[in-house]
Amino acid sequence: MKKTLILGWGKSGKSACGLLRRLGREVVCFDDAEEDPVDGDVENRRGMSLQNALADVETVVVNPAVPVSHPVIRGAKAKGIEVISAIELGYRCCNGNLVAVTGTNGKTTTVTLIKDIFTSAGIEAYALGNIGVPFSSAADKLAGAVAVLEISSFQLETTVTFAPRFAVCLNVTPDHIERHKTFEEYTRLKAKLFENQSEKDFALLNADDPVVSSFAVHIRSEIFWFSVNKKAKGAYVENGEIFFDDGKTRESICAVSEVPLKGNHNLSDVLAAVLVAKLYGIKSDKIALAVKSFRPPRYRIELIKTLKDLKIYNDSKSTNIDSTVKACEAMDGETTLIVGGWDKKISYESFFARLPEKVVHIVCCGDNSDEIIKWAPDDASYSVVKTATLERAVEISLAYKDSKNLLFSPSTSSFDRYTDYVQRGRHFDVIIKALANG
């Protein structure tokens, strides 16, 4: 019997394996780690020649962490073997309704809010995908439920027929250049979310983002817009109120002041979630109730402590320059910023060009500290210092007496010292708690 090879194990590979076995498929894997997969009965073909590793394989399912330049992928394509993502695998086996959300920033917040709105309206819904629970772990069990998927550019690299009923793109700014090489390729992958949609599907686009707006000319599905700045067919803000307008009727959802999230970037995410819910048919009062009671995911501009008059925010979820700039813009008053982490080999020129005046001190730590400091202007109105550890960065930051806020917003991934942004966020929490107690 022909086999399916899972390239890259981890949580995604393990979930894909479970789905394939429920479908009666024979599974092998190829994982570059020295250890064999946790499931001892799954053959790891690491160390085999490509010819032998792919000899009896008809499909390769790729873990999103594996780049498309991997030799197994190149070898499979050369042999005419289909290469697909775990998201594509889940889609082919799914009998539920799909909402897919992509973008550089705000995906987790938006996916979580959409799921909460559906749940509060009595609709069975699950947040899956890049948010932490693989789509393939539940794709064949949804049976009429709604799967709200967080989709990364990594996952879109190897989709083939993936066509969600509702496809949302929140924003597109430079990120993951170390993987995709150019911003143009990264943008192309984001636009790929809409590629297979039909005229019966819905595309939801951010009217305030010029890159996202440019996708419209190539989209076949019906387009709706969301905007913080202007009226549009879809969801928008006017006179401090959120409205839904489908071109026929206009409804007020709630006041902006009732949204428990800081910053226009978060408000844009709320508009996207409102738009999905309204197009699905959920009543406005149900949507408003869920929005007003929403609690965002951890480590996204999260106020974790107030020491005297200093508010301390944990924004470990910030993994790119754009998200950190927006977090700074969301602060009220003078702000000390702790920044830095994994070195993505990207320029920080735009970072310093876009920093709001409220940033008065910058403390850098992490592998990319030198790259950040290299781009700091000589005539800056803020101080910029480098230190070796996050503990020391916090100590330096707390010594400044002219700030109302201390914002930990790394602007890059966590892989220099942590497994993910959650572990990084927890470490910052522990440091703050220890200093507060001391």
CSV table of C-alpha atoms in Angstrom, one decimal:
chain,number,residue,atom,x,y,z
A,1,MET,CA,0.0,0.0,0.0
A,2,LYS,CA,1.2,3.5,-0.8
A,3,LYS,CA,2.1,5.6,2.3
A,4,THR,CA,1.8,9.2,3.4
A,5,LEU,CA,5.0,10.7,4.7
A,6,ILE,CA,4.8,13.4,7.3
A,7,LEU,CA,7.7,15.8,7.0
A,8,GLY,CA,8.5,17.2,10.4
A,9,TRP,CA,6.9,15.7,13.5
A,10,GLY,CA,6.0,17.9,16.5
A,11,LYS,CA,2.4,18.8,17.4
A,12,SER,CA,1.3,19.3,13.8
A,13,GLY,CA,2.8,16.1,12.5
A,14,LYS,CA,1.4,14.0,15.4
A,15,SER,CA,-2.1,15.5,14.7
A,16,ALA,CA,-1.8,14.8,11.0
A,17,CYS,CA,-0.8,11.3,11.8
A,18,GLY,CA,-3.9,10.7,13.9
A,19,LEU,CA,-6.2,12.0,11.2
A,20,LEU,CA,-4.5,9.9,8.5
A,21,ARG,CA,-4.8,6.8,10.6
A,22,ARG,CA,-8.5,7.5,11.2
A,23,LEU,CA,-8.8,7.5,7.5
A,24,GLY,CA,-7.1,4.2,7.2
A,25,ARG,CA,-3.8,5.4,5.7
A,26,GLU,CA,-0.4,4.0,6.4
A,27,VAL,CA,1.9,6.7,7.8
A,28,VAL,CA,5.7,7.2,7.9
A,29,CYS,CA,7.6,10.3,8.8
A,30,PHE,CA,10.9,12.1,8.1
A,31,ASP,CA,12.1,14.2,10.9
A,32,ASP,CA,15.5,15.8,11.1
A,33,ALA,CA,15.8,15.6,14.9
A,34,GLU,CA,18.1,13.0,16.3
A,35,GLU,CA,15.3,11.4,18.3
A,36,ASP,CA,12.7,9.2,16.8
A,37,PRO,CA,9.1,10.5,17.0
A,38,VAL,CA,7.1,10.0,20.3
A,39,ASP,CA,4.9,7.4,18.6
A,40,GLY,CA,7.3,4.5,18.4
A,41,ASP,CA,5.3,2.6,15.8
A,42,VAL,CA,5.8,5.4,13.3
A,43,GLU,CA,8.9,4.8,11.1
A,44,ASN,CA,11.3,7.7,11.0
A,45,ARG,CA,13.1,7.7,7.6
A,46,ARG,CA,15.7,10.2,8.7
A,47,GLY,CA,19.1,9.0,7.4
A,48,MET,CA,17.7,7.2,4.4
A,49,SER,CA,18.5,8.3,0.9
A,50,LEU,CA,15.7,10.4,-0.8
A,51,GLN,CA,15.2,7.6,-3.2
A,52,ASN,CA,14.4,5.1,-0.5
A,53,ALA,CA,12.6,7.5,1.8
A,54,LEU,CA,10.1,8.3,-1.0
A,55,ALA,CA,10.0,4.9,-2.7
A,56,ASP,CA,6.4,3.9,-1.6
A,57,VAL,CA,5.1,7.4,-0.8
A,58,GLU,CA,2.1,9.0,-2.6
A,59,THR,CA,1.7,12.1,-0.5
A,60,VAL,CA,3.9,14.3,1.7
A,61,VAL,CA,2.3,16.3,4.4
A,62,VAL,CA,4.5,19.2,5.6
A,63,ASN,CA,4.8,20.6,9.1
A,64,PRO,CA,4.7,24.4,8.8
A,65,ALA,CA,8.1,24.7,10.5
A,66,VAL,CA,9.7,22.9,7.5
A,67,PRO,CA,10.8,25.3,4.7
A,68,VAL,CA,9.8,24.4,1.1
A,69,SER,CA,13.5,24.3,0.3
A,70,HIS,CA,13.8,21.0,2.3
A,71,PRO,CA,15.4,18.2,0.2
A,72,VAL,CA,12.5,15.9,0.8
A,73,ILE,CA,10.1,18.4,-0.7
A,74,ARG,CA,12.3,19.0,-3.7
A,75,GLY,CA,12.8,15.3,-4.1
A,76,ALA,CA,9.0,14.6,-3.8
A,77,LYS,CA,8.2,17.2,-6.4
A,78,ALA,CA,10.8,15.9,-8.8
A,79,LYS,CA,9.2,12.4,-8.5
A,80,GLY,CA,5.6,13.9,-9.0
A,81,ILE,CA,4.6,13.1,-5.5
A,82,GLU,CA,2.0,15.5,-4.1
A,83,VAL,CA,3.2,17.9,-1.3
A,84,ILE,CA,0.5,19.4,0.9
A,85,SER,CA,0.3,21.3,4.2
A,86,ALA,CA,-1.5,19.9,7.2
A,87,ILE,CA,-4.1,22.6,6.7
A,88,GLU,CA,-4.7,21.3,3.2
A,89,LEU,CA,-5.0,17.8,4.6
A,90,GLY,CA,-7.6,19.0,7.2
A,91,TYR,CA,-9.6,20.8,4.6
A,92,ARG,CA,-9.9,17.7,2.4
A,93,CYS,CA,-11.4,15.8,5.4
A,94,CYS,CA,-13.5,18.6,6.9
A,95,ASN,CA,-17.3,18.6,7.0
A,96,GLY,CA,-17.7,21.8,9.0
A,97,ASN,CA,-17.9,25.5,8.1
A,98,LEU,CA,-14.6,27.3,7.7
A,99,VAL,CA,-13.5,30.7,8.7
A,100,ALA,CA,-9.8,31.4,7.9
A,101,VAL,CA,-7.9,34.4,9.2
A,102,THR,CA,-4.4,35.5,8.1
A,103,GLY,CA,-2.3,38.6,8.4
A,104,THR,CA,1.0,39.7,9.9
A,105,ASN,CA,-0.5,40.8,13.2
A,106,GLY,CA,-3.7,40.3,15.2
A,107,LYS,CA,-4.6,36.8,14.0
A,108,THR,CA,-4.8,35.2,17.4
A,109,THR,CA,-6.9,38.0,18.9
A,110,THR,CA,-9.3,37.9,15.9
A,111,VAL,CA,-9.7,34.2,15.8
A,112,THR,CA,-10.4,34.0,19.5
A,113,LEU,CA,-13.0,36.8,19.3
A,114,ILE,CA,-14.7,35.2,16.3
A,115,LYS,CA,-14.9,31.9,18.2
A,116,ASP,CA,-16.2,33.6,21.3
A,117,ILE,CA,-19.0,35.4,19.3
A,118,PHE,CA,-20.1,32.2,17.7
A,119,THR,CA,-20.1,30.3,21.0
A,120,SER,CA,-22.0,33.1,22.8
A,121,ALA,CA,-24.6,32.9,20.0
A,122,GLY,CA,-25.1,29.2,20.7
A,123,ILE,CA,-23.1,28.0,17.7
A,124,GLU,CA,-20.5,25.2,18.1
A,125,ALA,CA,-17.2,26.7,17.2
A,126,TYR,CA,-13.5,25.9,17.6
A,127,ALA,CA,-10.3,28.0,17.3
A,128,LEU,CA,-7.8,25.9,15.4
A,129,GLY,CA,-4.7,26.1,13.2
A,130,ASN,CA,-1.7,28.3,14.0
A,131,ILE,CA,-3.3,29.4,17.3
A,132,GLY,CA,-2.0,26.2,19.0
A,133,VAL,CA,-4.5,23.4,18.2
A,134,PRO,CA,-3.8,21.8,14.8
A,135,PHE,CA,-6.7,21.8,12.4
A,136,SER,CA,-6.0,18.2,11.5
A,137,SER,CA,-6.7,17.1,15.1
A,138,ALA,CA,-10.4,17.9,14.7
A,139,ALA,CA,-11.1,18.3,11.0
A,140,ASP,CA,-13.0,15.1,10.5
A,141,LYS,CA,-15.0,15.5,13.7
A,142,LEU,CA,-16.6,18.9,13.2
A,143,ALA,CA,-19.9,17.8,11.6
A,144,GLY,CA,-21.6,21.1,11.0
A,145,ALA,CA,-19.6,23.1,13.6
A,146,VAL,CA,-17.5,26.1,12.7
A,147,ALA,CA,-13.7,25.9,12.5
A,148,VAL,CA,-12.1,29.3,13.0
A,149,LEU,CA,-8.6,28.9,11.6
A,150,GLU,CA,-5.5,31.0,12.2
A,151,ILE,CA,-3.5,30.7,9.1
A,152,SER,CA,0.2,31.6,8.7
A,153,SER,CA,2.2,32.2,5.5
A,154,PHE,CA,4.1,29.0,6.3
A,155,GLN,CA,0.9,27.0,6.1
A,156,LEU,CA,-0.2,28.7,2.9
A,157,GLU,CA,3.1,27.7,1.1
A,158,THR,CA,1.8,24.2,0.5
A,159,THR,CA,-2.0,24.6,0.2
A,160,VAL,CA,-3.5,23.3,-3.1
A,161,THR,CA,-7.3,23.4,-3.0
A,162,PHE,CA,-7.9,25.1,0.4
A,163,ALA,CA,-11.0,27.3,0.0
A,164,PRO,CA,-12.6,28.6,3.3
A,165,ARG,CA,-16.1,30.0,3.1
A,166,PHE,CA,-15.0,33.1,4.9
A,167,ALA,CA,-11.4,34.3,4.3
A,168,VAL,CA,-10.0,37.3,6.2
A,169,CYS,CA,-6.8,39.2,5.8
A,170,LEU,CA,-6.1,41.6,8.6
A,171,ASN,CA,-2.9,43.4,7.4
A,172,VAL,CA,0.4,42.7,5.6
A,173,THR,CA,3.7,44.3,6.7
A,174,PRO,CA,7.2,42.9,6.3
A,175,ASP,CA,7.8,39.7,8.3
A,176,HIS,CA,9.4,36.3,7.9
A,177,ILE,CA,11.9,37.5,5.3
A,178,GLU,CA,14.3,34.9,6.6
A,179,ARG,CA,11.9,32.3,5.4
A,180,HIS,CA,10.3,33.8,2.3
A,181,LYS,CA,13.3,35.9,1.1
A,182,THR,CA,11.3,38.8,-0.2
A,183,PHE,CA,8.3,40.9,0.9
A,184,GLU,CA,6.7,40.2,-2.5
A,185,GLU,CA,6.8,36.4,-1.9
A,186,TYR,CA,5.4,36.9,1.6
A,187,THR,CA,2.6,39.1,0.2
A,188,ARG,CA,1.8,36.5,-2.6
A,189,LEU,CA,1.4,33.8,0.1
A,190,LYS,CA,-1.0,35.9,2.1
A,191,ALA,CA,-3.1,36.6,-1.0
A,192,LYS,CA,-3.2,32.8,-1.7
A,193,LEU,CA,-5.8,32.5,1.0
A,194,PHE,CA,-8.4,33.7,-1.5
A,195,GLU,CA,-7.1,31.8,-4.5
A,196,ASN,CA,-9.6,28.9,-4.6
A,197,GLN,CA,-12.7,30.7,-3.3
A,198,SER,CA,-15.8,30.7,-5.5
A,199,GLU,CA,-18.4,33.4,-6.1
A,200,LYS,CA,-20.4,31.9,-3.3
A,201,ASP,CA,-17.7,32.6,-0.7
A,202,PHE,CA,-16.7,35.8,1.2
A,203,ALA,CA,-13.5,37.7,1.2
A,204,LEU,CA,-13.0,40.1,4.1
A,205,LEU,CA,-10.3,42.8,3.5
A,206,ASN,CA,-8.8,45.6,5.6
A,207,ALA,CA,-9.6,48.8,3.7
A,208,ASP,CA,-7.0,50.7,5.7
A,209,ASP,CA,-4.1,48.5,4.5
A,210,PRO,CA,-2.9,49.2,1.0
A,211,VAL,CA,-1.4,45.8,0.5
A,212,VAL,CA,-4.5,44.0,1.6
A,213,SER,CA,-6.7,46.3,-0.5
A,214,SER,CA,-4.7,45.5,-3.6
A,215,PHE,CA,-5.8,41.8,-3.3
A,216,ALA,CA,-9.3,42.8,-4.4
A,217,VAL,CA,-8.6,42.8,-8.2
A,218,HIS,CA,-7.8,39.1,-8.2
A,219,ILE,CA,-10.5,37.8,-5.9
A,220,ARG,CA,-13.6,36.0,-7.3
A,221,SER,CA,-15.6,35.8,-4.1
A,222,GLU,CA,-17.8,38.5,-2.7
A,223,ILE,CA,-15.7,41.2,-1.1
A,224,PHE,CA,-16.6,43.0,2.2
A,225,TRP,CA,-14.4,45.6,3.9
A,226,PHE,CA,-13.6,46.6,7.4
A,227,SER,CA,-12.2,50.0,8.3
A,228,VAL,CA,-11.3,52.1,11.3
A,229,ASN,CA,-11.0,55.3,9.1
A,230,LYS,CA,-13.8,55.3,6.5
A,231,LYS,CA,-17.2,54.0,5.6
A,232,ALA,CA,-17.3,50.9,3.5
A,233,LYS,CA,-19.5,48.0,2.5
A,234,GLY,CA,-18.9,45.9,5.6
A,235,ALA,CA,-17.9,47.0,9.1
A,236,TYR,CA,-16.6,50.4,10.0
A,237,VAL,CA,-16.3,53.1,12.7
A,238,GLU,CA,-18.2,56.4,12.5
A,239,ASN,CA,-18.6,59.0,15.3
A,240,GLY,CA,-17.3,56.6,17.9
A,241,GLU,CA,-19.6,53.7,17.0
A,242,ILE,CA,-19.1,50.4,15.2
A,243,PHE,CA,-21.5,49.8,12.3
A,244,PHE,CA,-22.3,47.0,9.9
A,245,ASP,CA,-23.5,47.9,6.4
A,246,ASP,CA,-24.1,45.4,3.7
A,247,GLY,CA,-25.2,48.0,1.2
A,248,LYS,CA,-28.9,47.5,2.0
A,249,THR,CA,-29.2,48.0,5.7
A,250,ARG,CA,-27.0,49.6,8.3
A,251,GLU,CA,-26.9,48.4,12.0
A,252,SER,CA,-25.1,49.8,15.0
A,253,ILE,CA,-23.2,47.1,16.9
A,254,CYS,CA,-21.7,49.0,19.9
A,255,ALA,CA,-19.7,52.0,20.9
A,256,VAL,CA,-16.0,52.0,20.4
A,257,SER,CA,-15.6,52.9,24.1
A,258,GLU,CA,-17.2,49.6,25.0
A,259,VAL,CA,-14.4,47.6,23.3
A,260,PRO,CA,-12.0,46.3,26.0
A,261,LEU,CA,-8.9,46.4,23.7
A,262,LYS,CA,-6.3,49.2,23.4
A,263,GLY,CA,-5.3,50.7,20.0
A,264,ASN,CA,-6.7,51.1,16.5
A,265,HIS,CA,-5.0,47.9,15.4
A,266,ASN,CA,-7.1,45.9,17.9
A,267,LEU,CA,-10.2,47.9,16.9
A,268,SER,CA,-9.5,46.8,13.3
A,269,ASP,CA,-9.4,43.2,14.5
A,270,VAL,CA,-12.8,43.6,16.2
A,271,LEU,CA,-14.3,45.0,13.0
A,272,ALA,CA,-13.1,41.9,11.1
A,273,ALA,CA,-14.7,39.6,13.7
A,274,VAL,CA,-18.0,41.6,13.7
A,275,LEU,CA,-18.1,41.4,9.9
A,276,VAL,CA,-17.6,37.6,9.9
A,277,ALA,CA,-20.4,37.2,12.5
A,278,LYS,CA,-22.8,39.4,10.7
A,279,LEU,CA,-22.2,37.7,7.3
A,280,TYR,CA,-22.8,34.4,9.1
A,281,GLY,CA,-26.2,35.7,10.3
A,282,ILE,CA,-25.6,36.3,14.0
A,283,LYS,CA,-27.7,39.0,15.6
A,284,SER,CA,-26.1,42.3,16.5
A,285,ASP,CA,-27.0,42.1,20.2
A,286,LYS,CA,-25.3,38.7,20.5
A,287,ILE,CA,-22.2,40.1,18.8
A,288,ALA,CA,-22.1,43.2,21.0
A,289,LEU,CA,-22.4,41.2,24.2
A,290,ALA,CA,-19.4,39.0,23.1
A,291,VAL,CA,-17.3,42.0,22.1
A,292,LYS,CA,-17.9,43.9,25.4
A,293,SER,CA,-17.0,40.8,27.5
A,294,PHE,CA,-14.0,39.7,25.4
A,295,ARG,CA,-10.8,39.0,27.1
A,296,PRO,CA,-7.9,39.0,24.7
A,297,PRO,CA,-5.3,36.2,24.6
A,298,ARG,CA,-2.4,36.5,27.0
A,299,TYR,CA,0.7,38.5,26.3
A,300,ARG,CA,-0.9,41.0,23.8
A,301,ILE,CA,-0.4,44.4,25.4
A,302,GLU,CA,-1.5,42.8,28.7
A,303,LEU,CA,-1.4,45.0,31.7
A,304,ILE,CA,0.2,42.7,34.3
A,305,LYS,CA,1.2,45.1,37.1
A,306,THR,CA,1.0,48.6,38.4
A,307,LEU,CA,3.9,49.7,40.6
A,308,LYS,CA,3.1,53.1,42.1
A,309,ASP,CA,2.2,55.1,39.0
A,310,LEU,CA,4.0,52.9,36.5
A,311,LYS,CA,1.9,50.5,34.3
A,312,ILE,CA,3.8,47.4,33.2
A,313,TYR,CA,2.6,45.7,29.9
A,314,ASN,CA,3.6,42.3,28.7
A,315,ASP,CA,3.4,42.2,24.9
A,316,SER,CA,5.5,39.1,24.3
A,317,LYS,CA,3.2,38.1,21.5
A,318,SER,CA,4.8,40.9,19.4
A,319,THR,CA,7.0,39.1,17.0
A,320,ASN,CA,7.6,41.8,14.3
A,321,ILE,CA,8.4,45.5,14.0
A,322,ASP,CA,4.9,46.5,13.0
A,323,SER,CA,3.2,45.0,16.1
A,324,THR,CA,5.7,46.7,18.4
A,325,VAL,CA,5.2,50.1,16.8
A,326,LYS,CA,1.4,49.7,17.2
A,327,ALA,CA,1.8,48.6,20.8
A,328,CYS,CA,3.8,51.8,21.4
A,329,GLU,CA,1.1,53.9,19.7
A,330,ALA,CA,-1.5,52.3,22.0
A,331,MET,CA,0.3,53.5,25.2
A,332,ASP,CA,-1.0,56.5,27.1
A,333,GLY,CA,1.9,58.7,28.1
A,334,GLU,CA,5.7,58.4,28.3
A,335,THR,CA,6.9,54.8,27.7
A,336,THR,CA,10.0,52.8,28.3
A,337,LEU,CA,10.3,50.0,25.7
A,338,ILE,CA,12.1,46.7,26.2
A,339,VAL,CA,12.8,45.2,22.7
A,340,GLY,CA,14.8,42.4,21.1
A,341,GLY,CA,15.0,38.7,20.6
A,342,TRP,CA,15.8,36.3,17.8
A,343,ASP,CA,17.8,37.8,15.0
A,344,LYS,CA,15.7,37.6,11.8
A,345,LYS,CA,18.5,39.4,9.8
A,346,ILE,CA,16.2,42.4,9.1
A,347,SER,CA,16.7,46.1,9.2
A,348,TYR,CA,15.4,48.3,12.0
A,349,GLU,CA,15.5,51.5,10.0
A,350,SER,CA,11.7,51.6,9.7
A,351,PHE,CA,11.3,50.8,13.4
A,352,PHE,CA,13.0,53.9,14.5
A,353,ALA,CA,11.4,56.0,11.7
A,354,ARG,CA,7.9,55.0,13.0
A,355,LEU,CA,8.4,55.2,16.8
A,356,PRO,CA,5.9,57.6,18.4
A,357,GLU,CA,7.3,60.4,20.5
A,358,LYS,CA,5.9,58.9,23.7
A,359,VAL,CA,8.8,56.4,23.7
A,360,VAL,CA,11.4,58.0,25.9
A,361,HIS,CA,13.7,55.0,26.6
A,362,ILE,CA,14.6,51.8,24.7
A,363,VAL,CA,16.4,48.9,26.4
A,364,CYS,CA,17.6,46.1,24.0
A,365,CYS,CA,18.3,42.5,24.9
A,366,GLY,CA,18.4,39.4,22.9
A,367,ASP,CA,20.4,38.1,19.9
A,368,ASN,CA,19.5,41.0,17.6
A,369,SER,CA,20.4,43.8,20.1
A,370,ASP,CA,23.3,45.0,18.0
A,371,GLU,CA,21.2,45.0,14.8
A,372,ILE,CA,18.6,47.2,16.6
A,373,ILE,CA,21.1,49.6,18.0
A,374,LYS,CA,22.9,49.9,14.7
A,375,TRP,CA,19.8,51.7,13.3
A,376,ALA,CA,19.2,54.1,16.2
A,377,PRO,CA,19.5,57.7,15.0
A,378,ASP,CA,22.3,59.7,16.6
A,379,ASP,CA,20.0,62.7,17.3
A,380,ALA,CA,17.2,60.6,18.9
A,381,SER,CA,15.2,62.2,21.7
A,382,TYR,CA,15.2,58.8,23.5
A,383,SER,CA,17.9,56.8,25.2
A,384,VAL,CA,19.0,53.5,23.7
A,385,VAL,CA,20.9,51.0,25.8
A,386,LYS,CA,21.9,47.3,25.4
A,387,THR,CA,22.0,44.6,28.1
A,388,ALA,CA,22.5,40.9,28.2
A,389,THR,CA,19.5,39.5,30.0
A,390,LEU,CA,15.8,40.3,30.4
A,391,GLU,CA,16.2,40.5,34.1
A,392,ARG,CA,18.8,43.3,33.7
A,393,ALA,CA,16.6,45.0,31.1
A,394,VAL,CA,13.8,45.2,33.6
A,395,GLU,CA,16.0,46.6,36.3
A,396,ILE,CA,17.3,49.3,34.0
A,397,SER,CA,13.8,50.2,32.9
A,398,LEU,CA,12.5,50.5,36.4
A,399,ALA,CA,15.3,52.9,37.2
A,400,TYR,CA,13.9,55.4,34.8
A,401,LYS,CA,11.6,57.8,36.6
A,402,ASP,CA,10.1,59.7,33.7
A,403,SER,CA,7.9,56.9,32.3
A,404,LYS,CA,4.3,56.2,32.9
A,405,ASN,CA,4.5,52.8,31.1
A,406,LEU,CA,7.0,49.9,30.9
A,407,LEU,CA,6.2,48.0,27.7
A,408,PHE,CA,7.9,44.6,26.9
A,409,SER,CA,7.3,44.3,23.2
A,410,PRO,CA,10.2,42.3,21.6
A,411,SER,CA,9.4,43.0,17.9
A,412,THR,CA,10.8,39.6,16.9
A,413,SER,CA,10.5,35.9,17.5
A,414,SER,CA,11.5,34.3,20.8
A,415,PHE,CA,13.7,31.5,19.4
A,416,ASP,CA,17.0,32.9,20.6
A,417,ARG,CA,16.2,31.9,24.2
A,418,TYR,CA,12.7,30.5,24.4
A,419,THR,CA,10.6,27.8,22.7
A,420,ASP,CA,7.8,30.3,21.9
A,421,TYR,CA,6.3,33.7,22.9
A,422,VAL,CA,4.3,32.1,25.7
A,423,GLN,CA,7.4,30.9,27.5
A,424,ARG,CA,9.0,34.3,26.9
A,425,GLY,CA,5.9,36.0,28.3
A,426,ARG,CA,5.9,33.8,31.4
A,427,HIS,CA,9.5,34.6,32.0
A,428,PHE,CA,8.8,38.4,32.0
A,429,ASP,CA,5.8,37.8,34.4
A,430,VAL,CA,8.1,35.9,36.8
A,431,ILE,CA,10.7,38.8,36.7
A,432,ILE,CA,8.1,41.4,37.4
A,433,LYS,CA,6.5,39.5,40.2
A,434,ALA,CA,9.9,38.9,41.8
A,435,LEU,CA,10.9,42.5,41.6
A,436,ALA,CA,7.5,43.7,42.9
A,437,ASN,CA,7.7,41.3,45.8
A,438,GLY,CA,11.3,42.5,46.5
